[in-house]
PDB file of C-alpha atoms in Angstrom:
ATOM      1  CA  UNK P  21      19.059  17.718  -7.047  1.00 64.00           C
ATOM      2  CA  UNK P  22      20.706  21.125  -6.660  1.00 80.00           C
ATOM      3  CA  UNK P  23      18.353  24.110  -6.349  1.00 90.00           C
ATOM      4  CA  UNK P  24      15.185  21.960  -6.529  1.00 94.00           C
ATOM      5  CA  UNK P  25      13.032  21.710  -3.410  1.00 93.00           C
ATOM      6  CA  UNK P  26       9.424  21.058  -2.372  1.00 94.00           C
ATOM      7  CA  UNK P  27       7.235  24.132  -2.752  1.00 95.00           C
ATOM      8  CA  UNK P  28       5.999  25.896   0.383  1.00 94.00           C
ATOM      9  CA  UNK P  29       3.174  28.308   1.081  1.00 95.00           C
ATOM     10  CA  UNK P  30       5.611  31.214   0.634  1.00 95.00           C
ATOM     11  CA  UNK P  31       6.106  30.160  -3.009  1.00 96.00           C
ATOM     12  CA  UNK P  32       2.434  30.324  -3.958  1.00 96.00           C
ATOM     13  CA  UNK P  33       2.466  33.852  -5.391  1.00 96.00           C
ATOM     14  CA  UNK P  34       5.488  33.056  -7.571  1.00 96.00           C
ATOM     15  CA  UNK P  35       3.949  29.778  -8.729  1.00 97.00           C
ATOM     16  CA  UNK P  36       0.745  31.575  -9.691  1.00 97.00           C
ATOM     17  CA  UNK P  37       2.679  34.335 -11.475  1.00 97.00           C
ATOM     18  CA  UNK P  38       4.701  31.872 -13.542  1.00 97.00           C
ATOM     19  CA  UNK P  39       1.642  29.867 -14.560  1.00 96.00           C
ATOM     20  CA  UNK P  40      -0.390  32.926 -15.555  1.00 97.00           C
ATOM     21  CA  UNK P  41       2.522  34.543 -17.417  1.00 96.00           C
ATOM     22  CA  UNK P  42       3.224  31.387 -19.411  1.00 95.00           C
ATOM     23  CA  UNK P  43      -0.450  30.846 -20.213  1.00 94.00           C
ATOM     24  CA  UNK P  44      -0.724  34.368 -21.616  1.00 95.00           C
ATOM     25  CA  UNK P  45       2.544  34.324 -23.558  1.00 93.00           C
ATOM     26  CA  UNK P  46       2.395  30.779 -24.900  1.00 90.00           C
ATOM     27  CA  UNK P  47      -1.296  29.909 -25.172  1.00 91.00           C
ATOM     28  CA  UNK P  48      -3.205  33.153 -25.717  1.00 93.00           C
ATOM     29  CA  UNK P  49      -1.816  33.605 -29.275  1.00 92.00           C
ATOM     30  CA  UNK P  50      -3.569  30.378 -30.312  1.00 90.00           C
ATOM     31  CA  UNK P  51      -6.954  31.010 -28.715  1.00 91.00           C
ATOM     32  CA  UNK P  52      -7.328  34.824 -28.652  1.00 91.00           C
ATOM     33  CA  UNK P  53      -9.765  34.465 -25.763  1.00 92.00           C
ATOM     34  CA  UNK P  54      -9.537  37.864 -24.048  1.00 95.00           C
ATOM     35  CA  UNK P  55     -12.221  37.270 -21.372  1.00 94.00           C
ATOM     36  CA  UNK P  56     -10.470  34.078 -20.234  1.00 93.00           C
ATOM     37  CA  UNK P  57      -6.774  34.991 -20.440  1.00 94.00           C
ATOM     38  CA  UNK P  58      -7.131  38.541 -19.119  1.00 95.00           C
ATOM     39  CA  UNK P  59     -10.136  38.172 -16.856  1.00 93.00           C
ATOM     40  CA  UNK P  60     -11.014  34.734 -15.557  1.00 93.00           C
ATOM     41  CA  UNK P  61      -7.348  33.735 -15.507  1.00 94.00           C
ATOM     42  CA  UNK P  62      -5.635  35.799 -12.814  1.00 95.00           C
ATOM     43  CA  UNK P  63      -2.940  35.457 -10.163  1.00 95.00           C
ATOM     44  CA  UNK P  64      -5.252  35.779  -7.147  1.00 95.00           C
ATOM     45  CA  UNK P  65      -7.567  32.954  -8.201  1.00 94.00           C
ATOM     46  CA  UNK P  66      -4.665  30.777  -9.345  1.00 96.00           C
ATOM     47  CA  UNK P  67      -2.955  31.223  -5.974  1.00 95.00           C
ATOM     48  CA  UNK P  68      -6.082  29.920  -4.228  1.00 95.00           C
ATOM     49  CA  UNK P  69      -5.608  26.599  -6.019  1.00 95.00           C
ATOM     50  CA  UNK P  70      -2.294  26.241  -4.148  1.00 95.00           C
ATOM     51  CA  UNK P  71      -3.472  27.027  -0.649  1.00 92.00           C
ATOM     52  CA  UNK P  72      -1.668  25.535   2.326  1.00 89.00           C
ATOM     53  CA  UNK P  73      -2.316  21.809   2.681  1.00 88.00           C
ATOM     54  CA  UNK P  74      -3.698  21.445  -0.849  1.00 93.00           C
ATOM     55  CA  UNK P  75      -2.698  18.520  -3.056  1.00 92.00           C
ATOM     56  CA  UNK P  76      -1.584  20.970  -5.736  1.00 94.00           C
ATOM     57  CA  UNK P  77       0.949  22.545  -3.385  1.00 94.00           C
ATOM     58  CA  UNK P  78       2.088  19.195  -1.971  1.00 92.00           C
ATOM     59  CA  UNK P  79       2.776  17.969  -5.499  1.00 93.00           C
ATOM     60  CA  UNK P  80       4.837  21.026  -6.494  1.00 95.00           C
ATOM     61  CA  UNK P  81       8.593  21.460  -6.600  1.00 96.00           C
ATOM     62  CA  UNK P  82      10.368  24.687  -7.446  1.00 96.00           C
ATOM     63  CA  UNK P  83      13.731  25.590  -8.886  1.00 96.00           C
ATOM     64  CA  UNK P  84      15.197  28.084  -6.420  1.00 95.00           C
ATOM     65  CA  UNK P  85      18.766  29.346  -6.763  1.00 94.00           C
ATOM     66  CA  UNK P  86      18.028  32.433  -4.713  1.00 94.00           C
ATOM     67  CA  UNK P  87      14.976  33.280  -6.808  1.00 95.00           C
ATOM     68  CA  UNK P  88      12.146  30.918  -7.715  1.00 97.00           C
ATOM     69  CA  UNK P  89      12.540  30.547 -11.470  1.00 97.00           C
ATOM     70  CA  UNK P  90      10.571  27.409 -12.313  1.00 97.00           C
ATOM     71  CA  UNK P  91       7.904  25.041 -11.031  1.00 97.00           C
ATOM     72  CA  UNK P  92       6.868  21.466 -11.733  1.00 97.00           C
ATOM     73  CA  UNK P  93       3.766  19.697 -10.442  1.00 96.00           C
ATOM     74  CA  UNK P  94       3.781  15.905 -10.298  1.00 95.00           C
ATOM     75  CA  UNK P  95       0.850  13.630  -9.476  1.00 92.00           C
ATOM     76  CA  UNK P  96       1.790   9.973  -9.244  1.00 89.00           C
ATOM     77  CA  UNK P  97       3.936   9.499 -12.333  1.00 91.00           C
ATOM     78  CA  UNK P  98       2.233  12.223 -14.368  1.00 95.00           C
ATOM     79  CA  UNK P  99       3.775  15.646 -14.905  1.00 96.00           C
ATOM     80  CA  UNK P 100       0.797  17.973 -14.601  1.00 96.00           C
ATOM     81  CA  UNK P 101       2.581  21.301 -15.028  1.00 96.00           C
ATOM     82  CA  UNK P 102       6.064  22.506 -15.907  1.00 97.00           C
ATOM     83  CA  UNK P 103       6.640  26.227 -16.253  1.00 96.00           C
ATOM     84  CA  UNK P 104       9.722  28.434 -16.247  1.00 96.00           C
ATOM     85  CA  UNK P 105       9.684  32.195 -15.775  1.00 96.00           C
ATOM     86  CA  UNK P 106      10.121  33.502 -19.373  1.00 94.00           C
ATOM     87  CA  UNK P 107      13.097  35.659 -18.376  1.00 94.00           C
ATOM     88  CA  UNK P 108      14.994  32.515 -17.351  1.00 95.00           C
ATOM     89  CA  UNK P 109      13.972  30.161 -20.156  1.00 92.00           C
ATOM     90  CA  UNK P 110      16.591  28.455 -22.359  1.00 89.00           C
ATOM     91  CA  UNK P 111      18.968  28.167 -19.384  1.00 90.00           C
ATOM     92  CA  UNK P 112      18.444  24.460 -18.699  1.00 91.00           C
ATOM     93  CA  UNK P 113      16.062  24.953 -15.778  1.00 95.00           C
ATOM     94  CA  UNK P 114      13.201  23.117 -17.464  1.00 94.00           C
ATOM     95  CA  UNK P 115      15.467  20.164 -18.232  1.00 92.00           C
ATOM     96  CA  UNK P 116      16.619  20.012 -14.612  1.00 93.00           C
ATOM     97  CA  UNK P 117      13.056  19.997 -13.298  1.00 95.00           C
ATOM     98  CA  UNK P 118      12.020  17.369 -15.836  1.00 94.00           C
ATOM     99  CA  UNK P 119      14.970  15.119 -14.999  1.00 90.00           C
ATOM    100  CA  UNK P 120      14.208  15.576 -11.301  1.00 91.00           C
ATOM    101  CA  UNK P 121      10.670  14.308 -11.897  1.00 93.00           C
ATOM    102  CA  UNK P 122      11.949  11.313 -13.854  1.00 91.00           C
ATOM    103  CA  UNK P 123      14.780  10.445 -11.477  1.00 85.00           C
ATOM    104  CA  UNK P 124      13.025  11.029  -8.161  1.00 86.00           C
ATOM    105  CA  UNK P 125       9.345  10.418  -8.915  1.00 89.00           C
ATOM    106  CA  UNK P 126       9.455   7.990 -11.838  1.00 87.00           C
ATOM    107  CA  UNK P 127       7.489  10.484 -13.958  1.00 92.00           C
ATOM    108  CA  UNK P 128       6.700   8.929 -17.311  1.00 93.00           C
ATOM    109  CA  UNK P 129       3.739  10.735 -18.888  1.00 94.00           C
ATOM    110  CA  UNK P 130       2.159  14.128 -19.477  1.00 96.00           C
ATOM    111  CA  UNK P 131      -0.341  16.038 -21.615  1.00 96.00           C
ATOM    112  CA  UNK P 132       0.837  18.909 -23.815  1.00 96.00           C
ATOM    113  CA  UNK P 133      -1.081  21.535 -25.781  1.00 94.00           C
ATOM    114  CA  UNK P 134      -1.386  20.369 -29.390  1.00 94.00           C
ATOM    115  CA  UNK P 135      -0.283  23.782 -30.683  1.00 92.00           C
ATOM    116  CA  UNK P 136       2.731  23.967 -28.373  1.00 91.00           C
ATOM    117  CA  UNK P 137       5.300  22.769 -30.911  1.00 91.00           C
ATOM    118  CA  UNK P 138       8.210  24.107 -28.875  1.00 90.00           C
ATOM    119  CA  UNK P 139       7.049  22.178 -25.811  1.00 92.00           C
ATOM    120  CA  UNK P 140       6.514  18.983 -27.794  1.00 93.00           C
ATOM    121  CA  UNK P 141      10.035  19.192 -29.217  1.00 92.00           C
ATOM    122  CA  UNK P 142      11.429  19.847 -25.729  1.00 92.00           C
ATOM    123  CA  UNK P 143       9.824  16.697 -24.343  1.00 93.00           C
ATOM    124  CA  UNK P 144      10.883  14.638 -27.369  1.00 92.00           C
ATOM    125  CA  UNK P 145      14.455  15.770 -26.770  1.00 88.00           C
ATOM    126  CA  UNK P 146      14.217  14.311 -23.285  1.00 88.00           C
ATOM    127  CA  UNK P 147      12.868  10.919 -24.292  1.00 88.00           C
ATOM    128  CA  UNK P 148       9.096  11.447 -24.488  1.00 93.00           C
ATOM    129  CA  UNK P 149       7.024  10.401 -27.492  1.00 93.00           C
ATOM    130  CA  UNK P 150       3.496  11.175 -28.657  1.00 93.00           C
ATOM    131  CA  UNK P 151       1.179   8.229 -27.990  1.00 93.00           C
ATOM    132  CA  UNK P 152      -1.515   9.221 -30.469  1.00 93.00           C
ATOM    133  CA  UNK P 153      -4.004   9.881 -27.671  1.00 93.00           C
ATOM    134  CA  UNK P 154      -5.811  13.207 -27.636  1.00 94.00           C
ATOM    135  CA  UNK P 155      -8.343  14.850 -25.352  1.00 94.00           C
ATOM    136  CA  UNK P 156     -10.206  18.153 -25.239  1.00 93.00           C
ATOM    137  CA  UNK P 157      -9.902  19.953 -21.913  1.00 87.00           C
ATOM    138  CA  UNK P 158     -12.568  22.446 -20.820  1.00 82.00           C
ATOM    139  CA  UNK P 159     -14.344  21.843 -24.158  1.00 84.00           C
ATOM    140  CA  UNK P 160     -11.857  23.894 -26.216  1.00 86.00           C
ATOM    141  CA  UNK P 161      -8.235  23.061 -25.334  1.00 90.00           C
ATOM    142  CA  UNK P 162      -6.728  20.162 -27.399  1.00 94.00           C
ATOM    143  CA  UNK P 163      -4.119  18.168 -25.507  1.00 95.00           C
ATOM    144  CA  UNK P 164      -1.826  15.389 -26.724  1.00 95.00           C
ATOM    145  CA  UNK P 165      -0.476  12.623 -24.515  1.00 96.00           C
ATOM    146  CA  UNK P 166       3.252  11.932 -24.348  1.00 96.00           C
ATOM    147  CA  UNK P 167       4.995   9.069 -22.573  1.00 94.00           C
ATOM    148  CA  UNK P 168       8.598   8.428 -21.642  1.00 90.00           C
ATOM    149  CA  UNK P 169      10.335   5.621 -23.495  1.00 77.00           C
ATOM    150  CA  UNK P 170      10.900   2.684 -21.148  1.00 64.00           C
ATOM    151  CA  UNK P 171      14.659   2.725 -21.608  1.00 51.00           C
ATOM    152  CA  UNK P 172      14.649   6.336 -20.348  1.00 52.00           C
ATOM    153  CA  UNK P 173      12.582   5.606 -17.268  1.00 53.00           C
ATOM    154  CA  UNK P 174      14.268   5.766 -13.882  1.00 47.00           C
ATOM    155  CA  UNK P 175      13.252   2.273 -12.905  1.00 48.00           C
ATOM    156  CA  UNK P 176      14.886   0.875 -16.029  1.00 47.00           C
ATOM    157  CA  UNK P 177      18.260   2.339 -15.230  1.00 51.00           C
ATOM    158  CA  UNK P 178      20.820   0.625 -13.036  1.00 54.00           C
ATOM    159  CA  UNK P 179      19.426   2.342  -9.989  1.00 65.00           C
ATOM    160  CA  UNK P 180      20.497   1.530  -6.464  1.00 74.00           C
ATOM    161  CA  UNK P 181      17.370  -0.141  -5.125  1.00 78.00           C
ATOM    162  CA  UNK P 182      18.807  -0.081  -1.614  1.00 80.00           C
ATOM    163  CA  UNK P 183      17.877   3.606  -1.579  1.00 82.00           C
ATOM    164  CA  UNK P 184      14.206   3.002  -2.445  1.00 87.00           C
ATOM    165  CA  UNK P 185      11.863   3.739   0.446  1.00 88.00           C
ATOM    166  CA  UNK P 186       8.883   1.639   1.508  1.00 88.00           C
ATOM    167  CA  UNK P 187       6.473   3.643  -0.658  1.00 86.00           C
ATOM    168  CA  UNK P 188       8.792   3.556  -3.666  1.00 84.00           C
ATOM    169  CA  UNK P 189      10.433   6.989  -3.445  1.00 79.00           C
ATOM    170  CA  UNK P 190      14.082   7.974  -3.128  1.00 78.00           C
ATOM    171  CA  UNK P 191      15.179  10.566  -0.561  1.00 75.00           C
ATOM    172  CA  UNK P 192      18.361  11.489  -2.423  1.00 70.00           C
ATOM    173  CA  UNK P 193      18.033  15.068  -3.646  1.00 63.00           C
ATOM    174  CA  UNK P 194      15.371  16.014  -1.111  1.00 70.00           C
ATOM    175  CA  UNK P 195      16.035  19.493   0.279  1.00 63.00           C
ATOM    176  CA  UNK P 196      14.855  18.507   3.773  1.00 71.00           C
ATOM    177  CA  UNK P 197      17.493  15.787   3.869  1.00 76.00           C
ATOM    178  CA  UNK P 198      20.162  18.041   2.386  1.00 73.00           C
ATOM    179  CA  UNK P 199      19.387  20.744   4.970  1.00 75.00           C
ATOM    180  CA  UNK P 200      19.454  18.276   7.858  1.00 79.00           C
ATOM    181  CA  UNK P 201      15.744  18.666   8.656  1.00 81.00           C
ATOM    182  CA  UNK P 202      15.109  15.004   7.910  1.00 83.00           C
ATOM    183  CA  UNK P 203      17.564  12.102   7.953  1.00 84.00           C
ATOM    184  CA  UNK P 204      15.657  10.294   5.208  1.00 83.00           C
ATOM    185  CA  UNK P 205      12.975   7.601   5.468  1.00 87.00           C
ATOM    186  CA  UNK P 206      15.368   4.669   5.534  1.00 89.00           C
ATOM    187  CA  UNK P 207      17.999   6.300   7.764  1.00 89.00           C
ATOM    188  CA  UNK P 208      15.350   7.507  10.243  1.00 88.00           C
ATOM    189  CA  UNK P 209      13.561   4.133  10.224  1.00 89.00           C
ATOM    190  CA  UNK P 210      10.325   5.836   9.219  1.00 85.00           C
ATOM    191  CA  UNK P 211      10.372   8.517  11.915  1.00 87.00           C
ATOM    192  CA  UNK P 212      10.241  11.507   9.581  1.00 80.00           C
ATOM    193  CA  UNK P 213       8.678  14.992   9.938  1.00 77.00           C
ATOM    194  CA  UNK P 214       5.720  14.179   7.660  1.00 66.00           C
ATOM    195  CA  UNK P 215       4.572  11.500  10.110  1.00 68.00           C
ATOM    196  CA  UNK P 216       5.190  13.346  13.391  1.00 65.00           C
ATOM    197  CA  UNK P 217       1.559  13.172  14.503  1.00 65.00           C
ATOM    198  CA  UNK P 218       1.364   9.382  14.218  1.00 63.00           C
ATOM    199  CA  UNK P 219       4.994   8.839  15.209  1.00 76.00           C
ATOM    200  CA  UNK P 220       6.148   6.735  12.278  1.00 84.00           C
ATOM    201  CA  UNK P 221       5.463   6.266   8.578  1.00 87.00           C
ATOM    202  CA  UNK P 222       2.780   3.568   8.363  1.00 86.00           C
ATOM    203  CA  UNK P 223       4.093   2.272   5.049  1.00 88.00           C
ATOM    204  CA  UNK P 224       7.628   1.922   6.406  1.00 89.00           C
ATOM    205  CA  UNK P 225       6.309   0.286   9.578  1.00 89.00           C
ATOM    206  CA  UNK P 226       4.311  -2.253   7.584  1.00 91.00           C
ATOM    207  CA  UNK P 227       7.193  -3.227   5.298  1.00 91.00           C
ATOM    208  CA  UNK P 228       9.486  -3.751   8.268  1.00 91.00           C
ATOM    209  CA  UNK P 229       6.911  -6.032   9.903  1.00 90.00           C
ATOM    210  CA  UNK P 230       6.736  -8.009   6.661  1.00 90.00           C
ATOM    211  CA  UNK P 231      10.530  -8.129   6.415  1.00 92.00           C
ATOM    212  CA  UNK P 232      10.781  -6.360   3.044  1.00 92.00           C
ATOM    213  CA  UNK P 233      12.291  -3.094   1.871  1.00 90.00           C
ATOM    214  CA  UNK P 234       9.359  -1.805  -0.166  1.00 90.00           C
ATOM    215  CA  UNK P 235       5.751  -2.814  -0.727  1.00 91.00           C
ATOM    216  CA  UNK P 236       6.275  -4.475  -4.095  1.00 89.00           C
ATOM    217  CA  UNK P 237       8.407  -7.196  -2.471  1.00 92.00           C
ATOM    218  CA  UNK P 238       5.731  -8.196   0.043  1.00 91.00           C
ATOM    219  CA  UNK P 239       3.905 -11.535  -0.338  1.00 89.00           C
ATOM    220  CA  UNK P 240       0.608  -9.696   0.211  1.00 88.00           C
ATOM    221  CA  UNK P 241       1.240  -7.118  -2.527  1.00 89.00           C
ATOM    222  CA  UNK P 242      -0.938  -5.577  -3.777  1.00 87.00           C
ATOM    223  CA  UNK P 243      -3.074  -5.199  -0.667  1.00 86.00           C
ATOM    224  CA  UNK P 244      -5.961  -2.859   0.154  1.00 81.00           C
ATOM    225  CA  UNK P 245      -3.912  -0.924   2.709  1.00 83.00           C
ATOM    226  CA  UNK P 246      -1.313   0.415   0.283  1.00 83.00           C
ATOM    227  CA  UNK P 247      -3.715   2.560  -1.759  1.00 79.00           C
ATOM    228  CA  UNK P 248      -5.371   3.869   1.406  1.00 79.00           C
ATOM    229  CA  UNK P 249      -2.123   4.877   3.106  1.00 79.00           C
ATOM    230  CA  UNK P 250      -0.282   6.140   0.008  1.00 77.00           C
ATOM    231  CA  UNK P 251      -3.287   8.193  -1.083  1.00 71.00           C
ATOM    232  CA  UNK P 252      -1.068  10.857  -2.707  1.00 66.00           C
ATOM    233  CA  UNK P 253       0.153   8.487  -5.432  1.00 69.00           C
ATOM    234  CA  UNK P 254      -2.597   7.099  -7.651  1.00 66.00           C
ATOM    235  CA  UNK P 255      -0.009   4.960  -9.479  1.00 71.00           C
ATOM    236  CA  UNK P 256       1.434   3.295  -6.391  1.00 80.00           C
ATOM    237  CA  UNK P 257       0.551  -0.237  -7.560  1.00 83.00           C
ATOM    238  CA  UNK P 258       2.071   0.333 -10.996  1.00 79.00           C
ATOM    239  CA  UNK P 259       5.222   1.925  -9.549  1.00 80.00           C
ATOM    240  CA  UNK P 260       5.771  -0.801  -6.977  1.00 86.00           C
ATOM    241  CA  UNK P 261       5.258  -3.497  -9.611  1.00 86.00           C
ATOM    242  CA  UNK P 262       7.952  -1.920 -11.808  1.00 84.00           C
ATOM    243  CA  UNK P 263      10.321  -1.675  -8.832  1.00 85.00           C
ATOM    244  CA  UNK P 264       9.626  -5.300  -7.887  1.00 86.00           C
ATOM    245  CA  UNK P 265      10.384  -6.484 -11.417  1.00 84.00           C
ATOM    246  CA  UNK P 266      13.575  -4.418 -11.508  1.00 81.00           C
ATOM    247  CA  UNK P 267      14.624  -5.890  -8.165  1.00 83.00           C
ATOM    248  CA  UNK P 268      14.109  -9.419  -9.493  1.00 81.00           C
ATOM    249  CA  UNK P 269      16.046  -8.514 -12.620  1.00 78.00           C
ATOM    250  CA  UNK P 270      18.987  -7.225 -10.583  1.00 76.00           C
ATOM    251  CA  UNK P 271      18.861 -10.325  -8.387  1.00 72.00           C
ATOM    252  CA  UNK P 272      18.857 -12.574 -11.449  1.00 68.00           C
ATOM    253  CA  UNK P 273      15.494 -14.095 -10.556  1.00 54.00           C
TER     254      UNK P 273
END
């Protein structure tokens, strides 16, 4: 998707700035916790949470049209964070990042601050609904769970399953592919930059040995290996099951 790319170590300061700024503008008015919002919560400490090689950084994507104006963090199919620099809000950037998460990572759930009425309405506008579940984070922050309606989910659209990689992703829209750094998992037959040390993506290699396109179509699915290899996606079994069912639906089986 245009202007959206994986975050890099050079983006960490901007990511931290956007998170801190949004926390102070949007959340401080509800809690009035000066020691936390203007002491404990600071850019330097936040940046440390996104150090090179960290899961937080690996799971982040930024909106960059010459300046980094927004960030989204996705873990499995959960949207963990979505923040836009206040100066650039109401310009459709949040919607683009959200749609990117849905279209490219099958994102279908998130937790939102109970007092954040504007955020709740934003997510409702894009197909999410409150589930009725609630939790208290850090003993004082009330969060509400929202999930994407099934008919809005990527895997329930008429997607081209021929573009789904072994681990259930889709390389379309990836900046590395667009910039010619990577051909794409399918096109490169698993020999992609992320797997340079071992030579080839182990998930891709396994599916090709089994004669299937992605894990969900394998006779041995779900196996113990898939969760060990695809350690970055805690919902890999769920995602692959949905893709398998969609494949059968498209095949009329």
